[in-house]
Amino acid sequence: MNKPKDIKIIILLGQSNMEGHSWTSYLDRHFPPELVNYYTSPFKTEIAYNCDNGNNESYDEFVPVRVGQGYDSTRFGPEIGIAAHLEKAQRSDEFKIIKFAIGGTSLEVFWRSPSSGIPGLCYVFATNYAHRMLTKLKRDGYNPTVSAILYMQGENDSVDGGHLQYEKYLQNLVNDLRNEFKDYAPKAGIYFIDGLINDAEFWTHHEIINTAKRNVAKSDPKNIIVDTLTPQLSFSNEPDFEIDWAHYDSDGTIKLGHLFGEAVTEHIK
């Protein structure tokens, strides 16, 4: 019997800006043709994905990362920038991605983990999905380790009252996810890499949400913040027929993915 092949797993969780609401058709407004071709071609890194509660998914298979793996087949999420960064760092073959994300979902209700009460549906569905994909990898001859969980979420909590307990619920989520996947944890432990939410005024309590994220990051050296604010990711230009203020433009999501990818390669050796 062949020895199982070691593979590092990155789990992507969150709401719509992790799911991916950026339109592939707008990439040519921001990048030259050769880069558009690069970003719209399949990458070496593989992903199993389930978006919008199964309305766009890979049907429990790992497939090459490519555009169309977001909210629907016309859109994409941070996985594109992540895969591009892994390729640039010559580390594509080290990783596979598992992604579960649903737009419009709060931590308080949908991502609530067991330590915060009755688990929310997204927590239940996401962890079940990830376990199923990890089992598939083992069955297919891999030895998977969950190296990092990438999280992009908090917008809904900033407007619906979830900000009041966000820090407590987030700390519980981090702890519960590490416990959930403890059998797949590497010796260094599982990193939790968390993106700050947009500081636009319509996310009413964004400061409280982002302060909570920073505070949780301070509690453990394996908790990492991705600063999405300093780069000023664009969100006010697309699509033409009705600006989607809640979601990053196509170039913004590409950059978001690179930021997450940089955090992965910096901390996971």
PDB file of C-alpha atoms in Angstrom:
ATOM      1  CA  MET A   1       0.000   0.000   0.000  1.00  0.00           C
ATOM      2  CA  ASN A   2       1.306   3.433  -0.928  1.00  0.00           C
ATOM      3  CA  LYS A   3       1.979   5.898   1.856  1.00  0.00           C
ATOM      4  CA  PRO A   4      -0.740   8.598   2.018  1.00  0.00           C
ATOM      5  CA  LYS A   5       0.328  11.895   0.468  1.00  0.00           C
ATOM      6  CA  ASP A   6       0.501  14.795   2.908  1.00  0.00           C
ATOM      7  CA  ILE A   7      -1.694  17.744   1.934  1.00  0.00           C
ATOM      8  CA  LYS A   8      -2.393  21.001   3.739  1.00  0.00           C
ATOM      9  CA  ILE A   9      -6.030  22.102   3.838  1.00  0.00           C
ATOM     10  CA  ILE A  10      -7.301  25.675   3.908  1.00  0.00           C
ATOM     11  CA  ILE A  11     -10.950  25.977   4.939  1.00  0.00           C
ATOM     12  CA  LEU A  12     -12.789  29.101   3.732  1.00  0.00           C
ATOM     13  CA  LEU A  13     -15.841  30.138   5.754  1.00  0.00           C
ATOM     14  CA  GLY A  14     -18.045  33.207   5.890  1.00  0.00           C
ATOM     15  CA  GLN A  15     -20.754  35.231   4.244  1.00  0.00           C
ATOM     16  CA  SER A  16     -21.017  36.921   0.869  1.00  0.00           C
ATOM     17  CA  ASN A  17     -17.555  38.447   0.463  1.00  0.00           C
ATOM     18  CA  MET A  18     -16.098  34.992   1.097  1.00  0.00           C
ATOM     19  CA  GLU A  19     -18.745  33.348  -1.052  1.00  0.00           C
ATOM     20  CA  GLY A  20     -17.893  35.707  -3.914  1.00  0.00           C
ATOM     21  CA  HIS A  21     -20.203  38.243  -5.531  1.00  0.00           C
ATOM     22  CA  SER A  22     -17.657  39.811  -7.893  1.00  0.00           C
ATOM     23  CA  TRP A  23     -18.393  39.570 -11.595  1.00  0.00           C
ATOM     24  CA  THR A  24     -15.877  37.831 -13.851  1.00  0.00           C
ATOM     25  CA  SER A  25     -17.012  39.997 -16.780  1.00  0.00           C
ATOM     26  CA  TYR A  26     -15.566  43.145 -15.164  1.00  0.00           C
ATOM     27  CA  LEU A  27     -11.999  41.894 -14.757  1.00  0.00           C
ATOM     28  CA  ASP A  28     -10.943  43.395 -18.084  1.00  0.00           C
ATOM     29  CA  ARG A  29     -11.637  46.870 -16.691  1.00  0.00           C
ATOM     30  CA  HIS A  30      -8.886  46.469 -14.130  1.00  0.00           C
ATOM     31  CA  PHE A  31      -6.262  44.173 -15.635  1.00  0.00           C
ATOM     32  CA  PRO A  32      -4.436  43.832 -18.978  1.00  0.00           C
ATOM     33  CA  PRO A  33      -5.500  40.965 -21.272  1.00  0.00           C
ATOM     34  CA  GLU A  34      -2.702  38.640 -20.175  1.00  0.00           C
ATOM     35  CA  LEU A  35      -3.712  38.977 -16.511  1.00  0.00           C
ATOM     36  CA  VAL A  36      -7.393  38.550 -17.325  1.00  0.00           C
ATOM     37  CA  ASN A  37      -6.480  35.348 -19.136  1.00  0.00           C
ATOM     38  CA  TYR A  38      -4.401  34.260 -16.139  1.00  0.00           C
ATOM     39  CA  TYR A  39      -7.144  34.914 -13.597  1.00  0.00           C
ATOM     40  CA  THR A  40      -9.814  33.234 -15.724  1.00  0.00           C
ATOM     41  CA  SER A  41      -7.794  30.081 -16.456  1.00  0.00           C
ATOM     42  CA  PRO A  42      -7.800  27.048 -14.128  1.00  0.00           C
ATOM     43  CA  PHE A  43      -5.196  27.084 -11.356  1.00  0.00           C
ATOM     44  CA  LYS A  44      -3.124  24.171 -10.064  1.00  0.00           C
ATOM     45  CA  THR A  45      -4.642  24.383  -6.591  1.00  0.00           C
ATOM     46  CA  GLU A  46      -7.831  22.366  -6.179  1.00  0.00           C
ATOM     47  CA  ILE A  47     -10.989  23.327  -4.304  1.00  0.00           C
ATOM     48  CA  ALA A  48     -14.163  21.665  -3.080  1.00  0.00           C
ATOM     49  CA  TYR A  49     -16.811  24.349  -2.751  1.00  0.00           C
ATOM     50  CA  ASN A  50     -20.403  24.806  -1.671  1.00  0.00           C
ATOM     51  CA  CYS A  51     -21.879  28.294  -2.083  1.00  0.00           C
ATOM     52  CA  ASP A  52     -25.368  29.663  -1.481  1.00  0.00           C
ATOM     53  CA  ASN A  53     -26.404  26.465   0.289  1.00  0.00           C
ATOM     54  CA  GLY A  54     -25.608  24.245  -2.655  1.00  0.00           C
ATOM     55  CA  ASN A  55     -26.886  26.426  -5.481  1.00  0.00           C
ATOM     56  CA  ASN A  56     -23.317  26.586  -6.790  1.00  0.00           C
ATOM     57  CA  GLU A  57     -21.103  23.686  -5.779  1.00  0.00           C
ATOM     58  CA  SER A  58     -18.517  21.169  -6.919  1.00  0.00           C
ATOM     59  CA  TYR A  59     -20.707  18.195  -5.965  1.00  0.00           C
ATOM     60  CA  ASP A  60     -18.312  16.809  -3.341  1.00  0.00           C
ATOM     61  CA  GLU A  61     -15.376  16.791  -5.748  1.00  0.00           C
ATOM     62  CA  PHE A  62     -12.085  18.671  -5.724  1.00  0.00           C
ATOM     63  CA  VAL A  63     -11.663  20.641  -8.938  1.00  0.00           C
ATOM     64  CA  PRO A  64      -9.134  23.253 -10.098  1.00  0.00           C
ATOM     65  CA  VAL A  65      -9.721  26.728  -8.708  1.00  0.00           C
ATOM     66  CA  ARG A  66     -11.222  28.938 -11.395  1.00  0.00           C
ATOM     67  CA  VAL A  67     -13.724  31.764 -11.819  1.00  0.00           C
ATOM     68  CA  GLY A  68     -17.367  30.809 -11.402  1.00  0.00           C
ATOM     69  CA  GLN A  69     -16.968  29.289  -7.937  1.00  0.00           C
ATOM     70  CA  GLY A  70     -18.755  32.113  -6.127  1.00  0.00           C
ATOM     71  CA  TYR A  71     -22.422  32.934  -5.585  1.00  0.00           C
ATOM     72  CA  ASP A  72     -23.135  31.633  -9.083  1.00  0.00           C
ATOM     73  CA  SER A  73     -21.205  30.647 -12.187  1.00  0.00           C
ATOM     74  CA  THR A  74     -20.782  34.285 -13.292  1.00  0.00           C
ATOM     75  CA  ARG A  75     -18.962  35.327 -10.110  1.00  0.00           C
ATOM     76  CA  PHE A  76     -15.925  34.488  -8.027  1.00  0.00           C
ATOM     77  CA  GLY A  77     -14.539  34.856  -4.527  1.00  0.00           C
ATOM     78  CA  PRO A  78     -11.150  35.175  -2.789  1.00  0.00           C
ATOM     79  CA  GLU A  79     -10.117  31.688  -3.909  1.00  0.00           C
ATOM     80  CA  ILE A  80      -8.799  33.199  -7.168  1.00  0.00           C
ATOM     81  CA  GLY A  81      -6.336  35.517  -5.449  1.00  0.00           C
ATOM     82  CA  ILE A  82      -5.405  32.809  -2.948  1.00  0.00           C
ATOM     83  CA  ALA A  83      -4.595  30.322  -5.712  1.00  0.00           C
ATOM     84  CA  ALA A  84      -2.685  32.970  -7.668  1.00  0.00           C
ATOM     85  CA  HIS A  85      -0.591  33.823  -4.623  1.00  0.00           C
ATOM     86  CA  LEU A  86       0.140  30.160  -3.880  1.00  0.00           C
ATOM     87  CA  GLU A  87       1.275  29.758  -7.476  1.00  0.00           C
ATOM     88  CA  LYS A  88       3.483  32.833  -7.236  1.00  0.00           C
ATOM     89  CA  ALA A  89       5.011  31.440  -4.041  1.00  0.00           C
ATOM     90  CA  GLN A  90       5.519  28.086  -5.809  1.00  0.00           C
ATOM     91  CA  ARG A  91       3.405  26.333  -3.183  1.00  0.00           C
ATOM     92  CA  SER A  92       0.339  25.331  -5.217  1.00  0.00           C
ATOM     93  CA  ASP A  93       0.924  21.612  -4.755  1.00  0.00           C
ATOM     94  CA  GLU A  94       1.046  21.865  -0.945  1.00  0.00           C
ATOM     95  CA  PHE A  95      -2.565  22.954  -0.497  1.00  0.00           C
ATOM     96  CA  LYS A  96      -6.165  22.138  -1.258  1.00  0.00           C
ATOM     97  CA  ILE A  97      -9.116  24.376  -0.391  1.00  0.00           C
ATOM     98  CA  ILE A  98     -12.493  23.563   1.145  1.00  0.00           C
ATOM     99  CA  LYS A  99     -14.980  26.426   0.878  1.00  0.00           C
ATOM    100  CA  PHE A 100     -18.420  26.812   2.434  1.00  0.00           C
ATOM    101  CA  ALA A 101     -20.019  30.254   2.417  1.00  0.00           C
ATOM    102  CA  ILE A 102     -23.512  31.740   2.323  1.00  0.00           C
ATOM    103  CA  GLY A 103     -24.341  35.412   1.885  1.00  0.00           C
ATOM    104  CA  GLY A 104     -26.398  37.401   4.373  1.00  0.00           C
ATOM    105  CA  THR A 105     -25.539  35.187   7.348  1.00  0.00           C
ATOM    106  CA  SER A 106     -24.675  36.464  10.815  1.00  0.00           C
ATOM    107  CA  LEU A 107     -22.429  34.938  13.446  1.00  0.00           C
ATOM    108  CA  GLU A 108     -25.093  35.498  16.085  1.00  0.00           C
ATOM    109  CA  VAL A 109     -27.664  33.320  14.302  1.00  0.00           C
ATOM    110  CA  PHE A 110     -26.156  31.293  11.453  1.00  0.00           C
ATOM    111  CA  TRP A 111     -22.481  30.770  12.373  1.00  0.00           C
ATOM    112  CA  ARG A 112     -23.103  30.418  16.110  1.00  0.00           C
ATOM    113  CA  SER A 113     -20.959  27.575  17.451  1.00  0.00           C
ATOM    114  CA  PRO A 114     -21.812  25.077  20.216  1.00  0.00           C
ATOM    115  CA  SER A 115     -20.148  27.069  23.004  1.00  0.00           C
ATOM    116  CA  SER A 116     -22.520  29.965  22.252  1.00  0.00           C
ATOM    117  CA  GLY A 117     -25.717  27.906  22.375  1.00  0.00           C
ATOM    118  CA  ILE A 118     -27.599  25.877  19.803  1.00  0.00           C
ATOM    119  CA  PRO A 119     -25.294  25.721  16.761  1.00  0.00           C
ATOM    120  CA  GLY A 120     -26.388  27.832  13.802  1.00  0.00           C
ATOM    121  CA  LEU A 121     -27.231  26.210  10.498  1.00  0.00           C
ATOM    122  CA  CYS A 122     -24.123  27.526   8.732  1.00  0.00           C
ATOM    123  CA  TYR A 123     -21.869  26.139  11.450  1.00  0.00           C
ATOM    124  CA  VAL A 124     -23.556  22.751  11.203  1.00  0.00           C
ATOM    125  CA  PHE A 125     -23.620  22.628   7.398  1.00  0.00           C
ATOM    126  CA  ALA A 126     -20.064  23.951   7.018  1.00  0.00           C
ATOM    127  CA  THR A 127     -18.451  21.585   9.503  1.00  0.00           C
ATOM    128  CA  ASN A 128     -20.354  18.609   8.111  1.00  0.00           C
ATOM    129  CA  TYR A 129     -19.266  19.558   4.598  1.00  0.00           C
ATOM    130  CA  ALA A 130     -15.629  19.993   5.608  1.00  0.00           C
ATOM    131  CA  HIS A 131     -15.588  16.653   7.430  1.00  0.00           C
ATOM    132  CA  ARG A 132     -17.084  14.971   4.384  1.00  0.00           C
ATOM    133  CA  MET A 133     -14.420  16.433   2.106  1.00  0.00           C
ATOM    134  CA  LEU A 134     -11.622  15.536   4.520  1.00  0.00           C
ATOM    135  CA  THR A 135     -12.902  11.961   4.622  1.00  0.00           C
ATOM    136  CA  LYS A 136     -12.940  11.910   0.829  1.00  0.00           C
ATOM    137  CA  LEU A 137      -9.304  13.013   0.735  1.00  0.00           C
ATOM    138  CA  LYS A 138      -8.319  10.207   3.101  1.00  0.00           C
ATOM    139  CA  ARG A 139     -10.225   7.760   0.937  1.00  0.00           C
ATOM    140  CA  ASP A 140      -8.401   9.097  -2.124  1.00  0.00           C
ATOM    141  CA  GLY A 141      -4.967   8.454  -0.633  1.00  0.00           C
ATOM    142  CA  TYR A 142      -4.179  11.735   1.120  1.00  0.00           C
ATOM    143  CA  ASN A 143      -3.166  12.560   4.666  1.00  0.00           C
ATOM    144  CA  PRO A 144      -4.924  15.921   5.142  1.00  0.00           C
ATOM    145  CA  THR A 145      -4.038  18.421   7.849  1.00  0.00           C
ATOM    146  CA  VAL A 146      -6.193  21.488   8.434  1.00  0.00           C
ATOM    147  CA  SER A 147      -3.537  24.185   8.418  1.00  0.00           C
ATOM    148  CA  ALA A 148      -5.798  27.234   8.472  1.00  0.00           C
ATOM    149  CA  ILE A 149      -9.378  28.417   8.608  1.00  0.00           C
ATOM    150  CA  LEU A 150      -9.962  31.653   6.683  1.00  0.00           C
ATOM    151  CA  TYR A 151     -12.948  33.709   7.800  1.00  0.00           C
ATOM    152  CA  MET A 152     -14.625  36.663   6.100  1.00  0.00           C
ATOM    153  CA  GLN A 153     -17.800  37.585   7.951  1.00  0.00           C
ATOM    154  CA  GLY A 154     -19.379  40.174  10.235  1.00  0.00           C
ATOM    155  CA  GLU A 155     -21.231  42.567   7.980  1.00  0.00           C
ATOM    156  CA  ASN A 156     -24.662  41.296   8.968  1.00  0.00           C
ATOM    157  CA  ASP A 157     -23.838  41.410  12.668  1.00  0.00           C
ATOM    158  CA  SER A 158     -22.840  45.057  12.270  1.00  0.00           C
ATOM    159  CA  VAL A 159     -26.401  46.026  11.351  1.00  0.00           C
ATOM    160  CA  ASP A 160     -28.742  43.531  13.022  1.00  0.00           C
ATOM    161  CA  GLY A 161     -27.671  43.707  16.668  1.00  0.00           C
ATOM    162  CA  GLY A 162     -25.101  40.934  16.525  1.00  0.00           C
ATOM    163  CA  HIS A 163     -22.314  43.393  17.327  1.00  0.00           C
ATOM    164  CA  LEU A 164     -23.253  43.296  21.021  1.00  0.00           C
ATOM    165  CA  GLN A 165     -21.918  39.762  21.545  1.00  0.00           C
ATOM    166  CA  TYR A 166     -19.692  39.460  18.504  1.00  0.00           C
ATOM    167  CA  GLU A 167     -16.390  39.187  20.358  1.00  0.00           C
ATOM    168  CA  LYS A 168     -17.673  36.468  22.684  1.00  0.00           C
ATOM    169  CA  TYR A 169     -19.270  34.519  19.852  1.00  0.00           C
ATOM    170  CA  LEU A 170     -16.190  34.876  17.644  1.00  0.00           C
ATOM    171  CA  GLN A 171     -13.864  33.617  20.375  1.00  0.00           C
ATOM    172  CA  ASN A 172     -16.178  30.665  20.897  1.00  0.00           C
ATOM    173  CA  LEU A 173     -16.258  30.005  17.159  1.00  0.00           C
ATOM    174  CA  VAL A 174     -12.470  29.937  16.922  1.00  0.00           C
ATOM    175  CA  ASN A 175     -12.183  27.565  19.871  1.00  0.00           C
ATOM    176  CA  ASP A 176     -14.970  25.305  18.648  1.00  0.00           C
ATOM    177  CA  LEU A 177     -13.600  25.085  15.108  1.00  0.00           C
ATOM    178  CA  ARG A 178     -10.182  24.101  16.418  1.00  0.00           C
ATOM    179  CA  ASN A 179     -11.827  21.436  18.540  1.00  0.00           C
ATOM    180  CA  GLU A 180     -13.999  20.344  15.609  1.00  0.00           C
ATOM    181  CA  PHE A 181     -10.958  19.616  13.449  1.00  0.00           C
ATOM    182  CA  LYS A 182      -8.492  18.612  16.183  1.00  0.00           C
ATOM    183  CA  ASP A 183      -7.978  15.194  14.601  1.00  0.00           C
ATOM    184  CA  TYR A 184      -6.625  16.956  11.503  1.00  0.00           C
ATOM    185  CA  ALA A 185      -4.536  19.583  13.296  1.00  0.00           C
ATOM    186  CA  PRO A 186      -0.821  19.840  12.503  1.00  0.00           C
ATOM    187  CA  LYS A 187       1.684  20.015  15.351  1.00  0.00           C
ATOM    188  CA  ALA A 188       1.803  23.806  15.017  1.00  0.00           C
ATOM    189  CA  GLY A 189      -1.964  24.011  15.476  1.00  0.00           C
ATOM    190  CA  ILE A 190      -4.694  25.412  13.243  1.00  0.00           C
ATOM    191  CA  TYR A 191      -4.406  29.054  12.234  1.00  0.00           C
ATOM    192  CA  PHE A 192      -7.523  31.222  12.219  1.00  0.00           C
ATOM    193  CA  ILE A 193      -7.087  33.990   9.641  1.00  0.00           C
ATOM    194  CA  ASP A 194      -9.802  36.627   9.873  1.00  0.00           C
ATOM    195  CA  GLY A 195     -10.533  39.478   7.461  1.00  0.00           C
ATOM    196  CA  LEU A 196     -11.716  42.861   8.720  1.00  0.00           C
ATOM    197  CA  ILE A 197     -15.049  44.008   7.303  1.00  0.00           C
ATOM    198  CA  ASN A 198     -15.457  47.109   5.160  1.00  0.00           C
ATOM    199  CA  ASP A 199     -15.638  50.338   7.182  1.00  0.00           C
ATOM    200  CA  ALA A 200     -18.326  51.886   4.977  1.00  0.00           C
ATOM    201  CA  GLU A 201     -20.941  53.752   7.016  1.00  0.00           C
ATOM    202  CA  PHE A 202     -23.785  51.458   5.965  1.00  0.00           C
ATOM    203  CA  TRP A 203     -22.133  48.700   8.054  1.00  0.00           C
ATOM    204  CA  THR A 204     -23.309  50.636  11.086  1.00  0.00           C
ATOM    205  CA  HIS A 205     -21.224  49.038  13.832  1.00  0.00           C
ATOM    206  CA  HIS A 206     -18.195  48.069  11.743  1.00  0.00           C
ATOM    207  CA  GLU A 207     -15.842  49.554  14.344  1.00  0.00           C
ATOM    208  CA  ILE A 208     -17.207  47.270  17.060  1.00  0.00           C
ATOM    209  CA  ILE A 209     -17.007  44.230  14.781  1.00  0.00           C
ATOM    210  CA  ASN A 210     -13.432  44.965  13.734  1.00  0.00           C
ATOM    211  CA  THR A 211     -12.344  45.750  17.284  1.00  0.00           C
ATOM    212  CA  ALA A 212     -13.765  42.384  18.321  1.00  0.00           C
ATOM    213  CA  LYS A 213     -11.802  40.678  15.556  1.00  0.00           C
ATOM    214  CA  ARG A 214      -8.585  42.401  16.648  1.00  0.00           C
ATOM    215  CA  ASN A 215      -9.170  41.493  20.288  1.00  0.00           C
ATOM    216  CA  VAL A 216      -9.712  37.836  19.439  1.00  0.00           C
ATOM    217  CA  ALA A 217      -6.541  37.912  17.342  1.00  0.00           C
ATOM    218  CA  LYS A 218      -4.594  39.131  20.371  1.00  0.00           C
ATOM    219  CA  SER A 219      -5.709  36.129  22.412  1.00  0.00           C
ATOM    220  CA  ASP A 220      -3.648  33.575  20.481  1.00  0.00           C
ATOM    221  CA  PRO A 221      -0.580  33.899  18.220  1.00  0.00           C
ATOM    222  CA  LYS A 222      -2.297  31.568  15.741  1.00  0.00           C
ATOM    223  CA  ASN A 223      -5.145  34.067  15.308  1.00  0.00           C
ATOM    224  CA  ILE A 224      -4.237  36.377  12.445  1.00  0.00           C
ATOM    225  CA  ILE A 225      -5.925  39.530  11.175  1.00  0.00           C
ATOM    226  CA  VAL A 226      -6.057  40.342   7.473  1.00  0.00           C
ATOM    227  CA  ASP A 227      -6.147  44.120   7.145  1.00  0.00           C
ATOM    228  CA  THR A 228      -8.627  44.797   4.357  1.00  0.00           C
ATOM    229  CA  LEU A 229      -8.915  48.503   5.197  1.00  0.00           C
ATOM    230  CA  THR A 230      -5.457  49.934   4.496  1.00  0.00           C
ATOM    231  CA  PRO A 231      -5.446  48.647   0.870  1.00  0.00           C
ATOM    232  CA  GLN A 232      -8.832  50.356   0.318  1.00  0.00           C
ATOM    233  CA  LEU A 233     -10.404  47.506  -1.618  1.00  0.00           C
ATOM    234  CA  SER A 234     -12.895  48.931  -4.103  1.00  0.00           C
ATOM    235  CA  PHE A 235     -16.621  48.266  -3.701  1.00  0.00           C
ATOM    236  CA  SER A 236     -18.419  51.186  -5.361  1.00  0.00           C
ATOM    237  CA  ASN A 237     -18.124  50.608  -9.115  1.00  0.00           C
ATOM    238  CA  GLU A 238     -19.810  47.354 -10.134  1.00  0.00           C
ATOM    239  CA  PRO A 239     -22.040  46.182 -11.704  1.00  0.00           C
ATOM    240  CA  ASP A 240     -23.087  48.934 -14.100  1.00  0.00           C
ATOM    241  CA  PHE A 241     -26.818  48.269 -13.915  1.00  0.00           C
ATOM    242  CA  GLU A 242     -26.939  48.727 -10.115  1.00  0.00           C
ATOM    243  CA  ILE A 243     -23.923  49.326  -7.890  1.00  0.00           C
ATOM    244  CA  ASP A 244     -23.572  46.518  -5.355  1.00  0.00           C
ATOM    245  CA  TRP A 245     -22.299  48.467  -2.361  1.00  0.00           C
ATOM    246  CA  ALA A 246     -22.211  45.450  -0.049  1.00  0.00           C
ATOM    247  CA  HIS A 247     -19.628  43.532  -2.046  1.00  0.00           C
ATOM    248  CA  TYR A 248     -16.136  44.145  -3.355  1.00  0.00           C
ATOM    249  CA  ASP A 249     -15.602  44.965  -7.010  1.00  0.00           C
ATOM    250  CA  SER A 250     -13.808  42.356  -9.097  1.00  0.00           C
ATOM    251  CA  ASP A 251     -10.368  43.888  -8.534  1.00  0.00           C
ATOM    252  CA  GLY A 252     -11.131  44.216  -4.819  1.00  0.00           C
ATOM    253  CA  THR A 253     -11.896  40.510  -4.491  1.00  0.00           C
ATOM    254  CA  ILE A 254      -8.735  39.575  -6.382  1.00  0.00           C
ATOM    255  CA  LYS A 255      -6.746  41.694  -3.919  1.00  0.00           C
ATOM    256  CA  LEU A 256      -8.647  40.239  -0.962  1.00  0.00           C
ATOM    257  CA  GLY A 257      -7.618  36.768  -2.066  1.00  0.00           C
ATOM    258  CA  HIS A 258      -3.984  37.809  -2.382  1.00  0.00           C
ATOM    259  CA  LEU A 259      -4.107  39.253   1.150  1.00  0.00           C
ATOM    260  CA  PHE A 260      -5.431  35.978   2.521  1.00  0.00           C
ATOM    261  CA  GLY A 261      -2.869  34.062   0.472  1.00  0.00           C
ATOM    262  CA  GLU A 262      -0.035  36.180   1.831  1.00  0.00           C
ATOM    263  CA  ALA A 263      -1.176  35.428   5.378  1.00  0.00           C
ATOM    264  CA  VAL A 264      -1.246  31.710   4.585  1.00  0.00           C
ATOM    265  CA  THR A 265       2.256  31.530   3.144  1.00  0.00           C
ATOM    266  CA  GLU A 266       3.704  33.787   5.838  1.00  0.00           C
ATOM    267  CA  HIS A 267       2.490  31.669   8.730  1.00  0.00           C
ATOM    268  CA  ILE A 268       2.170  28.142   7.372  1.00  0.00           C
ATOM    269  CA  LYS A 269       5.495  26.548   6.593  1.00  0.00           C
TER     270      LYS A 269
END
